mmCIF file of C-alpha atoms in Angstrom:
data_model
loop_
_atom_site.group_PDB
_atom_site.id
_atom_site.type_symbol
_atom_site.label_atom_id
_atom_site.label_comp_id
_atom_site.label_asym_id
_atom_site.label_seq_id
_atom_site.Cartn_x
_atom_site.Cartn_y
_atom_site.Cartn_z
ATOM 1 C CA UNK R 121 0.000 0.000 0.000
ATOM 2 C CA UNK R 122 1.407 3.349 -1.003
ATOM 3 C CA UNK R 123 0.401 5.981 1.538
ATOM 4 C CA UNK R 124 0.761 9.232 -0.359
ATOM 5 C CA UNK R 125 -2.923 9.635 -0.978
ATOM 6 C CA UNK R 126 -5.744 10.064 1.479
ATOM 7 C CA UNK R 127 -7.151 6.942 3.082
ATOM 8 C CA UNK R 128 -10.734 6.982 4.322
ATOM 9 C CA UNK R 129 -12.118 4.648 6.928
ATOM 10 C CA UNK R 130 -15.660 4.596 8.213
ATOM 11 C CA UNK R 131 -16.357 2.795 11.467
ATOM 12 C CA UNK R 132 -19.563 2.030 13.271
ATOM 13 C CA UNK R 133 -19.624 1.685 17.013
ATOM 14 C CA UNK R 134 -22.899 -0.230 17.783
ATOM 15 C CA UNK R 135 7.037 7.739 34.168
ATOM 16 C CA UNK R 136 7.513 9.858 31.175
ATOM 17 C CA UNK R 137 5.840 13.106 30.359
ATOM 18 C CA UNK R 138 2.359 12.311 29.158
ATOM 19 C CA UNK R 139 0.740 15.021 27.064
ATOM 20 C CA UNK R 140 -2.997 14.717 26.781
ATOM 21 C CA UNK R 141 -5.042 16.960 24.569
ATOM 22 C CA UNK R 142 -6.823 19.466 26.745
ATOM 23 C CA UNK R 143 -9.971 19.699 24.666
ATOM 24 C CA UNK R 144 -12.837 17.216 24.851
ATOM 25 C CA UNK R 145 -16.310 17.269 23.372
ATOM 26 C CA UNK R 146 -19.231 14.860 23.322
ATOM 27 C CA UNK R 147 -21.838 13.503 20.983
ATOM 28 C CA UNK R 148 -25.128 13.459 22.853
ATOM 29 C CA UNK R 149 -27.898 13.544 20.255
ATOM 30 C CA UNK R 150 -29.257 10.025 20.742
ATOM 31 C CA UNK R 151 -29.151 7.267 23.374
ATOM 32 C CA UNK R 152 -25.331 7.308 23.482
ATOM 33 C CA UNK R 153 -23.085 9.944 25.063
ATOM 34 C CA UNK R 154 -19.564 9.561 23.666
ATOM 35 C CA UNK R 155 -16.507 11.765 24.242
ATOM 36 C CA UNK R 156 -13.673 12.598 21.848
ATOM 37 C CA UNK R 157 -10.357 14.335 22.529
ATOM 38 C CA UNK R 158 -8.226 16.633 20.418
ATOM 39 C CA UNK R 159 -5.349 14.123 20.160
ATOM 40 C CA UNK R 160 -7.698 11.602 18.454
ATOM 41 C CA UNK R 161 -8.331 9.619 21.640
ATOM 42 C CA UNK R 162 -11.778 8.063 21.508
ATOM 43 C CA UNK R 163 -14.117 7.916 24.510
ATOM 44 C CA UNK R 164 -11.577 7.662 27.406
ATOM 45 C CA UNK R 165 -14.135 6.436 29.901
ATOM 46 C CA UNK R 166 -17.226 7.999 28.338
ATOM 47 C CA UNK R 167 -19.240 5.805 26.009
ATOM 48 C CA UNK R 168 -22.401 5.927 28.049
ATOM 49 C CA UNK R 169 -25.210 3.602 26.965
ATOM 50 C CA UNK R 170 -27.998 4.442 27.518
ATOM 51 C CA UNK R 171 -27.315 8.120 28.016
ATOM 52 C CA UNK R 172 -27.947 9.178 31.592
ATOM 53 C CA UNK R 173 -27.465 5.682 33.031
ATOM 54 C CA UNK R 174 -23.802 6.213 34.061
ATOM 55 C CA UNK R 175 -23.068 2.803 32.501
ATOM 56 C CA UNK R 176 -20.347 2.700 29.863
ATOM 57 C CA UNK R 177 -19.634 -0.046 27.343
ATOM 58 C CA UNK R 178 -16.296 1.167 25.892
ATOM 59 C CA UNK R 179 -13.391 2.449 27.957
ATOM 60 C CA UNK R 180 -11.046 3.811 25.290
ATOM 61 C CA UNK R 181 -10.178 3.651 21.598
ATOM 62 C CA UNK R 182 -7.008 4.649 19.726
ATOM 63 C CA UNK R 183 -5.724 4.782 16.152
ATOM 64 C CA UNK R 184 -2.728 2.605 15.236
ATOM 65 C CA UNK R 185 -0.863 2.869 11.937
ATOM 66 C CA UNK R 186 2.577 1.772 10.807
ATOM 67 C CA UNK R 187 4.538 1.234 7.606
ATOM 68 C CA UNK R 188 7.953 1.024 5.977
ATOM 69 C CA UNK R 189 9.682 3.881 4.172
ATOM 70 C CA UNK R 190 11.652 3.417 0.953
ATOM 71 C CA UNK R 191 14.720 2.250 2.897
ATOM 72 C CA UNK R 192 12.719 -0.356 4.803
ATOM 73 C CA UNK R 193 12.728 1.626 8.056
ATOM 74 C CA UNK R 194 9.646 1.162 10.225
ATOM 75 C CA UNK R 195 7.546 4.208 11.150
ATOM 76 C CA UNK R 196 4.973 3.550 13.838
ATOM 77 C CA UNK R 197 2.205 5.544 15.518
ATOM 78 C CA UNK R 198 0.047 4.077 18.273
ATOM 79 C CA UNK R 199 -1.353 4.820 21.699
ATOM 80 C CA UNK R 200 -3.134 2.783 24.356
ATOM 81 C CA UNK R 201 -3.933 4.400 27.713
ATOM 82 C CA UNK R 202 -1.299 7.196 27.411
ATOM 83 C CA UNK R 203 0.274 6.086 30.695
ATOM 84 C CA UNK R 204 3.619 5.376 29.027
ATOM 85 C CA UNK R 205 3.644 8.334 26.656
ATOM 86 C CA UNK R 206 2.176 9.830 23.502
ATOM 87 C CA UNK R 207 2.524 9.285 19.783
ATOM 88 C CA UNK R 208 -0.316 11.637 18.789
ATOM 89 C CA UNK R 209 -0.802 15.331 19.448
ATOM 90 C CA UNK R 210 -3.573 17.810 18.778
ATOM 91 C CA UNK R 211 -3.712 19.883 15.632
ATOM 92 C CA UNK R 212 -2.343 19.732 12.088
ATOM 93 C CA UNK R 213 1.307 19.431 11.143
ATOM 94 C CA UNK R 214 2.969 22.869 11.270
ATOM 95 C CA UNK R 215 6.347 24.586 11.077
ATOM 96 C CA UNK R 216 6.165 26.101 14.562
ATOM 97 C CA UNK R 217 4.016 24.436 17.206
ATOM 98 C CA UNK R 218 4.798 27.298 19.596
ATOM 99 C CA UNK R 219 3.187 29.860 17.299
ATOM 100 C CA UNK R 220 0.589 31.766 19.386
ATOM 101 C CA UNK R 221 -2.151 30.923 16.882
ATOM 102 C CA UNK R 222 -1.529 27.193 17.080
ATOM 103 C CA UNK R 223 -3.270 26.640 20.421
ATOM 104 C CA UNK R 224 -6.620 27.155 18.706
ATOM 105 C CA UNK R 225 -6.202 23.624 17.336
ATOM 106 C CA UNK R 226 -6.533 22.130 20.817
ATOM 107 C CA UNK R 227 -10.213 21.812 20.110
ATOM 108 C CA UNK R 228 -12.914 19.315 19.268
ATOM 109 C CA UNK R 229 -15.463 21.227 17.202
ATOM 110 C CA UNK R 230 -19.124 20.341 17.655
ATOM 111 C CA UNK R 231 -22.062 21.378 15.507
ATOM 112 C CA UNK R 232 -25.562 20.164 14.727
ATOM 113 C CA UNK R 233 -27.539 20.194 11.514
ATOM 114 C CA UNK R 234 -30.023 22.439 13.312
ATOM 115 C CA UNK R 235 -27.249 25.050 13.814
ATOM 116 C CA UNK R 236 -26.312 24.797 10.158
ATOM 117 C CA UNK R 237 -29.870 25.082 8.856
ATOM 118 C CA UNK R 238 -30.521 28.136 11.024
ATOM 119 C CA UNK R 239 -27.349 29.751 9.699
ATOM 120 C CA UNK R 240 -28.298 29.039 6.079
ATOM 121 C CA UNK R 241 -31.716 30.632 6.603
ATOM 122 C CA UNK R 242 -30.596 33.681 8.560
ATOM 123 C CA UNK R 243 -27.005 34.698 7.732
ATOM 124 C CA UNK R 244 -28.279 37.565 5.536
ATOM 125 C CA UNK R 245 -30.773 38.803 8.137
ATOM 126 C CA UNK R 246 -30.084 42.199 9.754
ATOM 127 C CA UNK R 247 -28.488 41.824 13.175
ATOM 128 C CA UNK R 248 -27.670 38.151 12.697
ATOM 129 C CA UNK R 249 -24.578 37.013 14.615
ATOM 130 C CA UNK R 250 -22.774 33.893 13.443
ATOM 131 C CA UNK R 251 -22.877 31.421 16.365
ATOM 132 C CA UNK R 252 -19.541 30.069 17.643
ATOM 133 C CA UNK R 253 -20.323 26.516 16.447
ATOM 134 C CA UNK R 254 -20.291 27.886 12.890
ATOM 135 C CA UNK R 255 -17.729 30.669 13.279
ATOM 136 C CA UNK R 256 -15.080 28.503 14.966
ATOM 137 C CA UNK R 257 -15.272 25.530 12.604
ATOM 138 C CA UNK R 258 -11.582 24.591 11.885
ATOM 139 C CA UNK R 259 -11.899 24.920 8.138
ATOM 140 C CA UNK R 260 -8.614 26.654 7.293
ATOM 141 C CA UNK R 261 -5.072 26.265 8.539
ATOM 142 C CA UNK R 262 -2.450 28.971 8.951
ATOM 143 C CA UNK R 263 -0.454 28.544 5.744
ATOM 144 C CA UNK R 264 2.131 31.042 7.029
ATOM 145 C CA UNK R 265 2.920 28.465 9.720
ATOM 146 C CA UNK R 266 3.155 25.565 7.297
ATOM 147 C CA UNK R 267 -0.361 24.266 7.977
ATOM 148 C CA UNK R 268 -2.559 22.943 5.208
ATOM 149 C CA UNK R 269 -4.876 25.569 3.746
ATOM 150 C CA UNK R 270 -7.981 23.392 4.047
ATOM 151 C CA UNK R 271 -8.626 21.301 7.146
ATOM 152 C CA UNK R 272 -12.206 20.541 8.210
ATOM 153 C CA UNK R 273 -14.740 20.175 5.363
ATOM 154 C CA UNK R 274 -17.092 23.063 4.643
ATOM 155 C CA UNK R 275 -19.439 24.387 1.982
ATOM 156 C CA UNK R 276 -17.862 27.358 0.214
ATOM 157 C CA UNK R 277 -21.009 29.285 -0.711
ATOM 158 C CA UNK R 278 -19.213 32.217 -2.324
ATOM 159 C CA UNK R 279 -16.469 30.027 -3.891
ATOM 160 C CA UNK R 280 -13.615 32.225 -2.694
ATOM 161 C CA UNK R 281 -11.527 29.338 -1.332
ATOM 162 C CA UNK R 282 -11.660 30.626 2.252
ATOM 163 C CA UNK R 283 -14.053 29.758 5.044
ATOM 164 C CA UNK R 284 -16.229 32.849 5.321
ATOM 165 C CA UNK R 285 -19.340 32.114 7.438
ATOM 166 C CA UNK R 286 -20.395 35.773 7.532
ATOM 167 C CA UNK R 287 -21.051 35.398 3.813
ATOM 168 C CA UNK R 288 -22.881 32.090 4.073
ATOM 169 C CA UNK R 289 -20.205 29.378 4.321
ATOM 170 C CA UNK R 290 -20.990 26.574 6.766
ATOM 171 C CA UNK R 291 -19.547 23.258 8.037
ATOM 172 C CA UNK R 292 -20.120 20.119 6.025
ATOM 173 C CA UNK R 293 -21.129 17.284 8.347
ATOM 174 C CA UNK R 294 -22.757 13.898 8.351
ATOM 175 C CA UNK R 295 -25.633 13.010 10.653
ATOM 176 C CA UNK R 296 -27.722 15.166 12.954
ATOM 177 C CA UNK R 297 -24.802 16.130 15.190
ATOM 178 C CA UNK R 298 -21.057 15.845 14.618
ATOM 179 C CA UNK R 299 -17.730 16.488 16.313
ATOM 180 C CA UNK R 300 -14.475 17.045 14.452
ATOM 181 C CA UNK R 301 -10.868 16.658 15.598
ATOM 182 C CA UNK R 302 -7.448 16.946 13.957
ATOM 183 C CA UNK R 303 -4.308 15.276 15.327
ATOM 184 C CA UNK R 304 -0.773 14.646 14.102
ATOM 185 C CA UNK R 305 2.116 12.339 14.941
ATOM 186 C CA UNK R 306 4.969 14.723 14.086
ATOM 187 C CA UNK R 307 5.000 17.302 16.857
ATOM 188 C CA UNK R 308 7.204 15.420 19.327
ATOM 189 C CA UNK R 309 9.141 12.143 19.604
ATOM 190 C CA UNK R 310 6.969 9.076 20.078
ATOM 191 C CA UNK R 311 7.117 8.122 23.742
ATOM 192 C CA UNK R 312 4.495 5.342 23.572
ATOM 193 C CA UNK R 313 5.977 3.144 20.839
ATOM 194 C CA UNK R 314 9.445 4.692 20.552
ATOM 195 C CA UNK R 315 8.896 4.589 16.804
ATOM 196 C CA UNK R 316 9.694 7.087 14.088
ATOM 197 C CA UNK R 317 6.827 9.430 13.161
ATOM 198 C CA UNK R 318 5.043 8.920 9.871
ATOM 199 C CA UNK R 319 4.284 12.595 9.346
ATOM 200 C CA UNK R 320 0.541 12.041 9.200
ATOM 201 C CA UNK R 321 -2.562 13.942 10.166
ATOM 202 C CA UNK R 322 -5.674 12.203 11.432
ATOM 203 C CA UNK R 323 -8.922 14.007 10.673
ATOM 204 C CA UNK R 324 -11.876 12.495 12.467
ATOM 205 C CA UNK R 325 -15.580 13.196 12.240
ATOM 206 C CA UNK R 326 -17.768 11.322 14.691
ATOM 207 C CA UNK R 327 -21.479 11.709 14.171
ATOM 208 C CA UNK R 328 -24.853 10.377 15.237
ATOM 209 C CA UNK R 329 -28.454 10.651 14.156
ATOM 210 C CA UNK R 330 -31.477 11.693 16.112
ATOM 211 C CA UNK R 331 -33.774 8.824 15.256
ATOM 212 C CA UNK R 332 -36.591 6.703 16.625
ATOM 213 C CA UNK R 333 -35.045 3.678 14.932
ATOM 214 C CA UNK R 334 -33.889 1.255 17.637
ATOM 215 C CA UNK R 335 -30.543 0.661 15.909
ATOM 216 C CA UNK R 336 -29.655 4.162 14.719
ATOM 217 C CA UNK R 337 -30.586 5.639 18.087
ATOM 218 C CA UNK R 338 -27.876 3.480 19.666
ATOM 219 C CA UNK R 339 -25.188 4.010 17.038
ATOM 220 C CA UNK R 340 -22.195 6.322 16.715
ATOM 221 C CA UNK R 341 -20.411 6.629 13.360
ATOM 222 C CA UNK R 342 -16.753 7.531 12.977
ATOM 223 C CA UNK R 343 -15.180 8.659 9.700
ATOM 224 C CA UNK R 344 -11.387 8.842 9.691
ATOM 225 C CA UNK R 345 -9.195 10.501 7.080
ATOM 226 C CA UNK R 346 -5.469 9.719 7.245
ATOM 227 C CA UNK R 347 -3.329 12.234 5.337
ATOM 228 C CA UNK R 348 0.371 11.714 4.650
ATOM 229 C CA UNK R 349 2.026 15.137 4.952
ATOM 230 C CA UNK R 350 5.560 13.727 4.811
ATOM 231 C CA UNK R 351 7.795 13.282 1.773
ATOM 232 C CA UNK R 352 7.910 9.519 2.334
ATOM 233 C CA UNK R 353 6.172 6.901 0.255
ATOM 234 C CA UNK R 354 5.205 4.105 2.656
ATOM 235 C CA UNK R 355 4.884 0.428 1.869
ATOM 236 C CA UNK R 356 3.473 -2.451 3.956
ATOM 237 C CA UNK R 357 1.138 -0.033 5.724
ATOM 238 C CA UNK R 358 -1.210 -1.457 8.331
ATOM 239 C CA UNK R 359 -3.996 0.457 10.015
ATOM 240 C CA UNK R 360 -5.895 -0.685 13.080
ATOM 241 C CA UNK R 361 -7.980 0.352 16.024
ATOM 242 C CA UNK R 362 -7.086 -0.419 19.603
ATOM 243 C CA UNK R 363 -10.409 -0.682 21.431
ATOM 244 C CA UNK R 364 -10.748 -1.577 25.103
ATOM 245 C CA UNK R 365 -14.405 -2.387 25.699
ATOM 246 C CA UNK R 366 -15.539 -2.458 29.307
ATOM 247 C CA UNK R 367 -19.128 -3.636 29.232
ATOM 248 C CA UNK R 368 -20.129 -2.175 32.576
ATOM 249 C CA UNK R 369 -17.925 -4.183 34.966
ATOM 250 C CA UNK R 370 -14.740 -5.037 33.061
ATOM 251 C CA UNK R 371 -13.878 -8.278 34.873
ATOM 252 C CA UNK R 372 -16.544 -10.509 33.261
ATOM 253 C CA UNK R 373 -16.266 -9.543 29.594
ATOM 254 C CA UNK R 374 -15.602 -11.851 26.641
ATOM 255 C CA UNK R 375 -14.638 -10.752 23.119
ATOM 256 C CA UNK R 376 -15.060 -12.121 19.627
ATOM 257 C CA UNK R 377 -15.180 -11.178 15.955
ATOM 258 C CA UNK R 378 -17.277 -11.969 12.904
ATOM 259 C CA UNK R 379 -15.104 -11.475 9.834
ATOM 260 C CA UNK R 380 -17.982 -12.226 7.444
ATOM 261 C CA UNK R 381 -20.142 -9.493 8.940
ATOM 262 C CA UNK R 382 -17.119 -7.257 9.427
ATOM 263 C CA UNK R 383 -17.387 -6.481 13.123
ATOM 264 C CA UNK R 384 -15.926 -7.330 16.517
ATOM 265 C CA UNK R 385 -17.761 -7.334 19.809
ATOM 266 C CA UNK R 386 -17.790 -7.720 23.587
ATOM 267 C CA UNK R 387 -20.376 -9.616 25.582
ATOM 268 C CA UNK R 388 -20.889 -10.492 29.213
ATOM 269 C CA UNK R 389 -19.793 -13.864 30.579
ATOM 270 C CA UNK R 390 -23.122 -14.320 32.353
ATOM 271 C CA UNK R 391 -26.629 -12.970 32.007
ATOM 272 C CA UNK R 392 -26.008 -10.513 34.818
ATOM 273 C CA UNK R 393 -23.482 -7.675 35.116
ATOM 274 C CA UNK R 394 -22.664 -5.846 38.372
ATOM 275 C CA UNK R 395 -23.283 -2.495 36.626
ATOM 276 C CA UNK R 396 -25.749 -3.197 33.810
ATOM 277 C CA UNK R 397 -27.690 -5.763 35.818
ATOM 278 C CA UNK R 398 -29.791 -8.483 34.204
ATOM 279 C CA UNK R 399 -29.590 -8.988 30.430
ATOM 280 C CA UNK R 400 -26.529 -6.789 29.816
ATOM 281 C CA UNK R 401 -26.096 -5.505 26.246
ATOM 282 C CA UNK R 402 -23.550 -6.535 23.621
ATOM 283 C CA UNK R 403 -21.189 -3.839 22.309
ATOM 284 C CA UNK R 404 -20.077 -4.115 18.696
ATOM 285 C CA UNK R 405 -17.793 -2.163 16.348
ATOM 286 C CA UNK R 406 -18.297 -2.570 12.618
ATOM 287 C CA UNK R 407 -16.089 -1.417 9.754
ATOM 288 C CA UNK R 408 -18.288 -0.054 6.979
ATOM 289 C CA UNK R 409 -15.972 0.329 3.998
ATOM 290 C CA UNK R 410 -12.945 -1.864 4.731
ATOM 291 C CA UNK R 411 -12.836 -5.571 5.592
ATOM 292 C CA UNK R 412 -11.529 -6.689 8.958
ATOM 293 C CA UNK R 413 -8.453 -8.470 7.646
ATOM 294 C CA UNK R 414 -6.995 -9.081 11.130
ATOM 295 C CA UNK R 415 -8.343 -9.330 14.663
ATOM 296 C CA UNK R 416 -6.131 -9.910 17.682
ATOM 297 C CA UNK R 417 -6.047 -9.264 21.415
ATOM 298 C CA UNK R 418 -3.223 -8.904 23.918
ATOM 299 C CA UNK R 419 -2.912 -9.561 27.612
ATOM 300 C CA UNK R 420 -1.784 -7.190 30.329
ATOM 301 C CA UNK R 421 1.490 -8.983 30.965
ATOM 302 C CA UNK R 422 5.001 -9.243 29.494
ATOM 303 C CA UNK R 423 4.480 -12.495 27.587
ATOM 304 C CA UNK R 424 4.682 -12.815 23.791
ATOM 305 C CA UNK R 425 0.907 -12.328 23.847
ATOM 306 C CA UNK R 426 1.191 -9.399 26.242
ATOM 307 C CA UNK R 427 1.409 -5.632 26.243
ATOM 308 C CA UNK R 428 3.606 -4.215 23.436
ATOM 309 C CA UNK R 429 6.676 -2.231 24.471
ATOM 310 C CA UNK R 430 8.426 -1.339 21.196
ATOM 311 C CA UNK R 431 7.530 -0.118 17.741
ATOM 312 C CA UNK R 432 8.072 -3.529 16.158
ATOM 313 C CA UNK R 433 5.788 -5.186 18.720
ATOM 314 C CA UNK R 434 2.986 -2.724 17.964
ATOM 315 C CA UNK R 435 3.562 -3.380 14.266
ATOM 316 C CA UNK R 436 3.395 -7.154 14.770
ATOM 317 C CA UNK R 437 -0.012 -6.782 16.390
ATOM 318 C CA UNK R 438 -1.175 -4.659 13.462
ATOM 319 C CA UNK R 439 -0.134 -7.517 11.178
ATOM 320 C CA UNK R 440 -2.198 -9.957 13.259
ATOM 321 C CA UNK R 441 0.802 -11.720 14.769
ATOM 322 C CA UNK R 442 2.163 -12.082 18.279
ATOM 323 C CA UNK R 443 5.031 -9.905 19.506
ATOM 324 C CA UNK R 444 7.677 -12.493 18.515
ATOM 325 C CA UNK R 445 6.199 -12.694 14.979
ATOM 326 C CA UNK R 446 4.621 -16.087 15.621
ATOM 327 C CA UNK R 447 1.251 -16.630 13.910
ATOM 328 C CA UNK R 448 -2.192 -16.935 15.417
ATOM 329 C CA UNK R 449 -3.634 -20.374 15.930
ATOM 330 C CA UNK R 450 -7.268 -21.009 15.100
ATOM 331 C CA UNK R 451 -8.604 -22.410 18.365
ATOM 332 C CA UNK R 452 -11.338 -24.367 16.574
ATOM 333 C CA UNK R 453 -9.196 -26.096 13.943
ATOM 334 C CA UNK R 454 -5.750 -25.580 15.579
ATOM 335 C CA UNK R 455 -4.376 -24.446 12.219
ATOM 336 C CA UNK R 456 -1.579 -21.886 12.209
ATOM 337 C CA UNK R 457 -1.561 -18.578 10.350
ATOM 338 C CA UNK R 458 -5.110 -17.689 11.238
ATOM 339 C CA UNK R 459 -5.930 -14.030 10.603
ATOM 340 C CA UNK R 460 -8.648 -13.633 13.248
ATOM 341 C CA UNK R 461 -8.475 -14.606 16.889
ATOM 342 C CA UNK R 462 -11.689 -15.711 18.608
ATOM 343 C CA UNK R 463 -13.853 -15.936 15.447
ATOM 344 C CA UNK R 464 -17.577 -16.634 15.765
#
């Protein structure tokens, strides 16, 4: 895979110095309340289902991506709980991250279709003031600081190439409500994996629909855009999601995957959970436009099936292999070189 172009992924969700993004925002338009951070961390303890119950089904999610440059050198970006360090940082790639204007990127923008429709109807009305959800949409970067000219998607009503909401421009979103974040892996050395940066930006739009449909009302969508801002052409690129699902009480959860239906899931070991109570739900994550080519877990120990501690070990997991490069074994047939652990 040559990573010079933009890669799109749509997903469905039915001590060292640790630098966390300061900004957080939440989707809260349907039965799920889900938080997102400016360094592309997903949820971090808040994936509340149903909303208002104080019960959460996912603890945290993170983007992993790695590949080889033209000399065969591994570049690796991944995070887990950010206790060991960081590989991702808020904002787009820039020349000077200390520029006073750069701090505005520590943000997770949030807007609803109702805000957008009101703006479209009223932006020409006398006395109309553009609301902050529209005005502060991160549409354009500071090109004088080496940032990309266009960042978050928007509708350019007057076709002048610049986000100009006072003259009718507005955010382009999916769903009834959306949040948008931008992160990069180039700002600082990678203290989680110890790997070389790829020079990428991650643009994420999470969105949900206000719906009476029993499925859509309990669904969050995530659209990820991975942009290679470096001069490298990467080969053998693997992308994955690290997802730690805690279905209420974490100590009685089982996991599995269904490669034919393209999703992985967590379910309770019994028909009763200390937090959810009787008949606890199942939490699933489905990839909508890419197949699940690999599915693997790791343990919280130092074994070859344990927590990764180097860039190559993170990369091995992305490839669906154990840390020592040994293959998965299909537990049903005992055959080696299985691509999915714990298949249905």
